Amino acid sequence: MRSKDTTNLIYSSLRRQIISLDIRPGQLVREQDICDRFEASRTPVHTALERLCDAGLMEFVPYKGVRSTLLRFADIYQWILMRVTLETKVIADFAKQGDAFALERGSHIVRNQEILLSQDTFEASRFYALDSELHQRWFTEMGLPLFWQVIQDSEVYYTRFRMLDIVEIHNFKEILKEHKVLLSLIESQAYTQMEEVVKYHLFGGIRRMQTSLRQELASYFSDAEDIGTYLDKALAVRRPDCLT
């Protein structure tokens, strides 16, 4: 295998592990261990690590190796606020077009989530993939794929935070219920309730992880001392009556 191909393989493999949290925020990785794992020399390994550092996913630690970067709660909170504003508008426009076929495509994704949850065992990453596919659907149907790509490019902090919710909490039924209610509101064009559900839904990760964020997960954040302030803001988002 050429050195460039080896570098790309190492980069993509480690990036996938970081995003999926197989490599946790702040976790140290020895360069020699990576060499041994991929049976590669130090040059392609170091090049791959430099690319991950440039992407903000890893950082070199003198005399220790490299580590996955810590999350930053302030940035995560702002990404959620941005999504609430943007996605509320996109979903409202999606509902206004009244396209029954487009709505059915969204419903199909939710049914797949329901089927997945009916299985005895499944990988959390599969549920996450369906979750992303559903939210991407609104943007695709409205001809706004670039907006969704911007959200996906927030992997340094926000994407890993979303995965943290999936792999740590496992409250899949709550997420599924909110998806089903949201689709019902889209079909009936209930715009006020729709906005309330979108906001409550997108702040759900913070709400579900509130206890863990104050305790065992706090070490994953570079601004752990400020988490309480943002938790208070997120928990102030009222549960919509249509979700009770």
XYZ file of C-alpha atoms in Angstrom:
244
model
C 0.000 0.000 0.000
C 1.359 3.433 -0.929
C 2.227 5.840 1.885
C -0.572 8.232 0.823
C -3.141 5.431 0.871
C -1.905 4.300 4.290
C -2.198 7.856 5.590
C -5.775 8.140 4.288
C -6.721 4.802 5.844
C -5.297 5.764 9.236
C -6.898 9.211 9.095
C -10.366 7.933 8.175
C -10.231 5.087 10.708
C -9.183 7.306 13.617
C -11.611 10.048 12.603
C -14.474 7.535 12.607
C -13.423 6.295 16.056
C -13.292 9.832 17.430
C -16.715 10.790 16.029
C -18.278 7.540 17.265
C -16.596 8.055 20.667
C -14.667 4.792 20.507
C -11.880 7.251 21.263
C -13.290 9.455 24.025
C -12.655 13.215 24.443
C -9.310 13.706 26.174
C -8.198 10.100 25.618
C -4.466 9.693 25.013
C -3.217 7.599 22.100
C 0.409 6.557 21.626
C 1.814 7.040 18.151
C 3.662 3.716 18.370
C 0.412 1.893 19.161
C -1.087 3.291 15.952
C 1.987 2.178 13.999
C 1.604 -1.318 15.406
C -2.126 -1.464 14.760
C -1.847 -0.468 11.093
C 1.554 -2.083 10.561
C 2.767 1.264 9.264
C 5.900 3.361 9.602
C 5.901 6.569 11.626
C 5.746 8.870 8.579
C 2.191 8.061 7.344
C 0.985 7.769 10.939
C 2.362 11.173 11.868
C 0.911 12.725 8.709
C -2.535 11.290 9.523
C -2.318 12.621 13.084
C -1.341 16.072 11.811
C -4.447 16.060 9.593
C -6.629 15.132 12.576
C -5.037 17.948 14.570
C -5.708 20.388 11.722
C -9.351 19.213 11.780
C -9.525 19.986 15.510
C -10.173 16.369 16.478
C -6.787 15.598 18.044
C -3.876 17.489 19.588
C -0.270 16.597 20.251
C 0.746 16.328 23.897
C 4.516 16.719 24.458
C 6.249 13.529 25.680
C 2.916 11.650 25.836
C 1.571 11.266 22.299
C -1.734 12.613 20.977
C -5.176 12.885 22.455
C -8.693 13.454 21.252
C -9.642 17.067 21.849
C -12.007 17.967 24.654
C -15.495 19.229 23.855
C -16.475 22.829 24.500
C -19.946 23.247 25.978
C -20.262 26.925 25.048
C -19.874 26.058 21.375
C -22.272 23.122 21.620
C -24.965 25.330 23.172
C -24.564 27.880 20.371
C -24.751 25.175 17.702
C -28.035 23.997 19.202
C -29.420 27.542 19.221
C -28.409 27.935 15.586
C -30.108 24.648 14.682
C -33.305 25.624 16.501
C -33.533 28.870 14.526
C -32.573 27.341 11.188
C -34.399 24.024 11.405
C -37.639 25.578 12.678
C -37.760 27.752 9.552
C -36.856 24.878 7.220
C -39.435 22.505 8.738
C -42.142 25.191 8.590
C -41.421 25.736 4.885
C -41.411 21.960 4.389
C -44.865 21.749 5.996
C -46.234 24.642 3.908
C -45.465 22.896 0.630
C -47.858 20.095 1.636
C -45.973 17.453 -0.333
C -47.476 14.111 0.727
C -44.699 12.136 -0.973
C -41.988 14.119 0.834
C -43.773 13.577 4.137
C -43.974 9.842 3.421
C -40.217 9.746 2.837
C -39.739 11.210 6.307
C -42.274 8.824 7.804
C -40.420 5.902 6.262
C -37.252 6.864 8.152
C -39.180 7.052 11.424
C -40.710 3.629 10.784
C -37.202 2.277 10.279
C -36.266 3.695 13.673
C -39.286 1.969 15.170
C -38.316 -1.340 13.566
C -34.757 -0.935 14.833
C -35.981 -0.409 18.400
C -38.134 -3.538 18.193
C -35.008 -5.674 17.810
C -33.424 -7.272 20.848
C -30.009 -5.794 20.101
C -28.773 -3.105 17.722
C -25.898 -0.681 17.392
C -26.572 2.817 18.699
C -24.753 4.206 15.682
C -27.534 2.823 13.424
C -30.146 4.808 15.340
C -27.934 7.895 15.138
C -27.592 7.445 11.373
C -31.386 7.290 10.951
C -31.788 10.316 13.212
C -29.389 12.302 11.028
C -31.097 11.033 7.869
C -34.472 12.317 9.067
C -33.222 15.780 9.960
C -31.269 15.961 6.718
C -34.484 15.170 4.869
C -36.052 18.558 5.681
C -33.068 20.398 4.220
C -32.808 18.162 1.152
C -36.510 18.459 0.333
C -36.246 22.263 0.536
C -33.157 22.354 -1.692
C -30.872 23.460 1.142
C -28.242 20.706 1.425
C -25.456 23.208 2.128
C -27.118 24.220 5.408
C -27.158 20.614 6.574
C -23.541 20.160 5.527
C -22.558 23.122 7.705
C -24.205 21.376 10.665
C -22.362 18.140 9.854
C -19.058 19.995 9.664
C -19.440 20.837 13.363
C -18.021 17.416 14.234
C -15.281 18.828 16.483
C -17.828 19.571 19.213
C -21.488 19.222 18.296
C -21.526 15.948 16.339
C -19.560 14.204 19.093
C -21.938 15.641 21.672
C -24.916 14.227 19.781
C -23.208 10.834 19.676
C -22.512 11.106 23.409
C -26.258 11.368 23.999
C -26.862 8.266 21.886
C -24.170 6.002 23.343
C -24.473 7.088 26.995
C -28.187 7.577 27.631
C -29.959 5.152 25.261
C -33.284 6.987 25.616
C -34.229 6.092 22.069
C -37.957 5.848 22.749
C -38.154 9.500 23.766
C -36.411 10.588 20.570
C -38.676 8.372 18.471
C -41.812 9.763 20.124
C -40.709 13.326 19.397
C -40.052 12.435 15.751
C -43.531 10.920 15.386
C -45.221 13.904 17.011
C -43.234 16.297 14.835
C -44.294 14.486 11.661
C -47.911 14.657 12.792
C -47.604 18.417 13.373
C -46.005 18.872 9.951
C -48.888 17.011 8.323
C -51.481 19.153 10.129
C -49.404 22.328 9.597
C -49.543 23.218 13.305
C -46.755 25.801 13.120
C -46.753 27.101 16.699
C -46.613 23.621 18.213
C -44.086 22.602 15.573
C -41.685 25.321 16.717
C -42.081 24.293 20.362
C -41.353 20.631 19.593
C -38.295 21.411 17.451
C -36.766 23.500 20.239
C -37.542 20.925 22.927
C -36.263 18.113 20.711
C -32.951 19.741 19.809
C -32.207 20.592 23.445
C -33.047 16.999 24.368
C -29.446 15.814 24.537
C -28.601 18.332 27.258
C -31.804 17.490 29.109
C -31.243 13.737 28.977
C -27.608 13.976 30.060
C -28.021 16.687 32.698
C -26.960 14.523 35.663
C -24.041 12.885 33.852
C -22.865 16.246 32.491
C -22.473 17.537 36.041
C -20.668 14.380 37.136
C -18.818 11.680 35.170
C -19.030 13.351 31.742
C -17.769 16.734 32.943
C -14.165 15.666 32.303
C -14.939 15.554 28.565
C -15.303 19.344 28.434
C -12.664 22.066 28.486
C -15.153 24.504 30.049
C -16.680 22.076 32.564
C -16.974 24.825 35.174
C -19.532 26.638 32.964
C -21.764 23.641 32.211
C -24.214 24.474 34.993
C -25.023 27.860 33.468
C -25.906 26.349 30.109
C -27.831 23.497 31.707
C -30.073 26.004 33.475
C -30.841 27.697 30.157
C -31.560 24.419 28.389
C -33.736 23.050 31.183
C -35.822 26.233 31.068
C -37.203 25.058 27.700
C -40.743 23.935 28.532
C -42.038 20.520 27.484
C -44.796 21.113 24.865
C -48.268 19.914 25.868
C -48.446 17.730 22.737
C -45.567 15.619 24.101
C -47.162 14.895 27.492
